[in-house]
Short mmCIF file of C-alpha atoms in Angstrom, two decimals:
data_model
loop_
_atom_site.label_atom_id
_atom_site.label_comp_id
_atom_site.label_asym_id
_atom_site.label_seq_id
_atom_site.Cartn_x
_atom_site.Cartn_y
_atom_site.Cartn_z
CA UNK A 13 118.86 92.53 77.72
CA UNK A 14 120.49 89.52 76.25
CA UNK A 15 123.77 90.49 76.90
CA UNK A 16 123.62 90.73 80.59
CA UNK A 17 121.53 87.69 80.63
CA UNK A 18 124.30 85.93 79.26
CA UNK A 19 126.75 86.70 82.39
CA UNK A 20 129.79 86.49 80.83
CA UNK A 21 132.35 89.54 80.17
CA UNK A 22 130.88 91.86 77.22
CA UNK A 23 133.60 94.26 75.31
CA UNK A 24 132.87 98.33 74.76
CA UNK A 25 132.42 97.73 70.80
CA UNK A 26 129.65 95.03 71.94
CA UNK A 27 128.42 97.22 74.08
CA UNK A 28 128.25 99.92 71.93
CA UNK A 29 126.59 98.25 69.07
CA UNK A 30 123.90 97.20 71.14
CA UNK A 31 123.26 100.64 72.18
CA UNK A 32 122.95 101.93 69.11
CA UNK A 33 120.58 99.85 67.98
CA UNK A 34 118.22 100.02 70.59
CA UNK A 35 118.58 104.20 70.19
CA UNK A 36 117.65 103.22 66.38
CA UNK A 37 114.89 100.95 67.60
CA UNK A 38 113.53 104.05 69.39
CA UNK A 39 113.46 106.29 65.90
CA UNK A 40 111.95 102.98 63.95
CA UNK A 41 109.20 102.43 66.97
CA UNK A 42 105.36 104.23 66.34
CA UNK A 43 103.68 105.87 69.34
CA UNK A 44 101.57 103.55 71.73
CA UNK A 45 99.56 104.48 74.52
CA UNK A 46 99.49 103.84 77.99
CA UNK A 47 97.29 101.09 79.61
CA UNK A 48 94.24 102.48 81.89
CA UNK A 49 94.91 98.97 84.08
CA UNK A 50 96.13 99.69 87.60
CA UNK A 51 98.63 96.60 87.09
CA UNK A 52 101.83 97.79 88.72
CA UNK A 53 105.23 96.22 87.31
CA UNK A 54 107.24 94.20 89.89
CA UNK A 55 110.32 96.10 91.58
CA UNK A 56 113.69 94.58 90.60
CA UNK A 57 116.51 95.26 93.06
CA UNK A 58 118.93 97.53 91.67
CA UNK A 59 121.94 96.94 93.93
CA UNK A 60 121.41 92.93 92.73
CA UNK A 61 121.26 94.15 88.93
CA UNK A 62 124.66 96.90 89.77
CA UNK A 63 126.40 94.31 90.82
CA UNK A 64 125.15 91.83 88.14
CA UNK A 65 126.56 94.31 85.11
CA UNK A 66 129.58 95.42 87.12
CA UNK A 67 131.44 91.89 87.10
CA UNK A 68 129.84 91.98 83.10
CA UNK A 69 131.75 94.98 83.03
CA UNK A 70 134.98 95.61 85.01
CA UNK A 71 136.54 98.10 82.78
CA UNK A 72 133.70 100.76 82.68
CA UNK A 73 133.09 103.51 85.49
CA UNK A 74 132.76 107.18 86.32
CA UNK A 75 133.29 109.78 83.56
CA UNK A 76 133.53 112.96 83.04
CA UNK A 77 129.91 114.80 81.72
CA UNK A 78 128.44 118.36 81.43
CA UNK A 79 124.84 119.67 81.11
CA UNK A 80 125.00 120.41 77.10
CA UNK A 81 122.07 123.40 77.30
CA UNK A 82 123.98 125.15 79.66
CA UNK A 83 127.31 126.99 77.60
CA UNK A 84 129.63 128.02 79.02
CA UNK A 85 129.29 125.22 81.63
CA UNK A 86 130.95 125.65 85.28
CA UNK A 87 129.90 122.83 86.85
CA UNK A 88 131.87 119.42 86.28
CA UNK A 89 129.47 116.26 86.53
CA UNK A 90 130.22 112.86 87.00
CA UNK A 91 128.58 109.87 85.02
CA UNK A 92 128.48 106.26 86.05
CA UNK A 93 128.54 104.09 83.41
CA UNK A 94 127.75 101.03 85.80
CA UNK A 95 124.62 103.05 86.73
CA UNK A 96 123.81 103.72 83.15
CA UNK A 97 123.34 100.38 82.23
CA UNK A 98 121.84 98.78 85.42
CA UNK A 99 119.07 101.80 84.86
CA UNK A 100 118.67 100.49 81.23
CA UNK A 101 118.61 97.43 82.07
CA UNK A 102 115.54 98.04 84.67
CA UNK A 103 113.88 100.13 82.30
CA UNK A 104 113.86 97.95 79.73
CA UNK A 105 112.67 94.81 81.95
CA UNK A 106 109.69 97.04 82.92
CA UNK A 107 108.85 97.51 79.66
CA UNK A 108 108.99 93.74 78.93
CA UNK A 109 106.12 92.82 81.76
CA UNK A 110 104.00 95.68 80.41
CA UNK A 111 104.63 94.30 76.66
CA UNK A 112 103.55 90.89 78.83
CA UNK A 113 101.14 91.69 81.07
CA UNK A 114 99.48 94.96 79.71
CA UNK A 115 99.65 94.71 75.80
CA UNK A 116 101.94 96.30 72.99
CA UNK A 117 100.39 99.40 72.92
CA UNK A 118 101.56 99.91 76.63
CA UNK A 119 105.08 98.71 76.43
CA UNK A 120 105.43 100.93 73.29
CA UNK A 121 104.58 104.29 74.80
CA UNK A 122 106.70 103.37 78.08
CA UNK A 123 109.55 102.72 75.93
CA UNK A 124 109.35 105.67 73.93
CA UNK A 125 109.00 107.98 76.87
CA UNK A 126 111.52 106.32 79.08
CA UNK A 127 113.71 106.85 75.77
CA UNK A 128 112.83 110.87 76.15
CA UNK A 129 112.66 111.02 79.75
CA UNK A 130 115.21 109.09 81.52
CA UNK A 131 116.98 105.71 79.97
CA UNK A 132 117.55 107.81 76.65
CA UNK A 133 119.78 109.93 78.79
CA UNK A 134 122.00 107.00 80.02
CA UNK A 135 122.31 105.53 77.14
CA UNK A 136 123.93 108.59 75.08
CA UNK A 137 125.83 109.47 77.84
CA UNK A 138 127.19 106.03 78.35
CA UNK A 139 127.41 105.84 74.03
CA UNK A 140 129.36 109.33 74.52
CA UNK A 141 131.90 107.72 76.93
CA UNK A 142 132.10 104.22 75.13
CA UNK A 143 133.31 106.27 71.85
CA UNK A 144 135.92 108.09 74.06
CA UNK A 145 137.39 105.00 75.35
CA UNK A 146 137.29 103.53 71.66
CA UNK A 147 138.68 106.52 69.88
#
């Protein structure tokens, strides 16, 4: 989250070591559980936050993809890497009012299964694109 608060240009190998840290943040963090409080997070608008991280990041955009359990794959997909971090980025703010407002134990189990269910997937698609610009 610090580097888009920052608002200034970010390069891939930033970029990149910052997402593999917070995938080795995941592997380092216990299980939590989820709050029984009724407290809903706060809604962030995501065309405001796309926007934000694509002037942070004018070099990065669609690329190519493929659904890796399904050999021999037919279908092409497209991945947007200005999506992929603008749904991080909400993920992860969510996380930080529920480590806020709801407790650790909360924030911890949204993390870990936004990490399995949905942000997870953006960010090693995103890490799988970064490394093919870099190399």
């Amino acid at each position: 989250m610090s580097l888009l608060d920052r608002g200034e240009s970010i390069s891939d190998e930033a970029l990149a070591r910052a997402l593999d840290a917070l995938a080795a943040v995941y592997h380092d963090t216990p299980s939590g559980r989820p709050s029984d409080a009724e407290a809903e997070p706060p809604r962030d608008d995501y065309r405001l936050i796309r926007q934000h991280v694509g002037r942070i990041f004018p070099d990065l955009g669609l690329y190519a993809t493929a659904d890796p359990l399904e050999v021999p794959n037919e279908e092409a997909l497209v991945g947007d890497a200005i999506d992929d971090i603008s749904d991080i980025a909400l993920d992860l703010k969510e996380i930080l009012w529920r480590w806020q407002n709801l407790g650790a134990d909360d924030a911890i189990w949204h993390f870990r299964f936004g990490y399995q269910t949905h942000w997870g997937r953006h960010l090693h698609g995103l890490r799988f694109y970064l490394h093919a610009k870099q190399f």
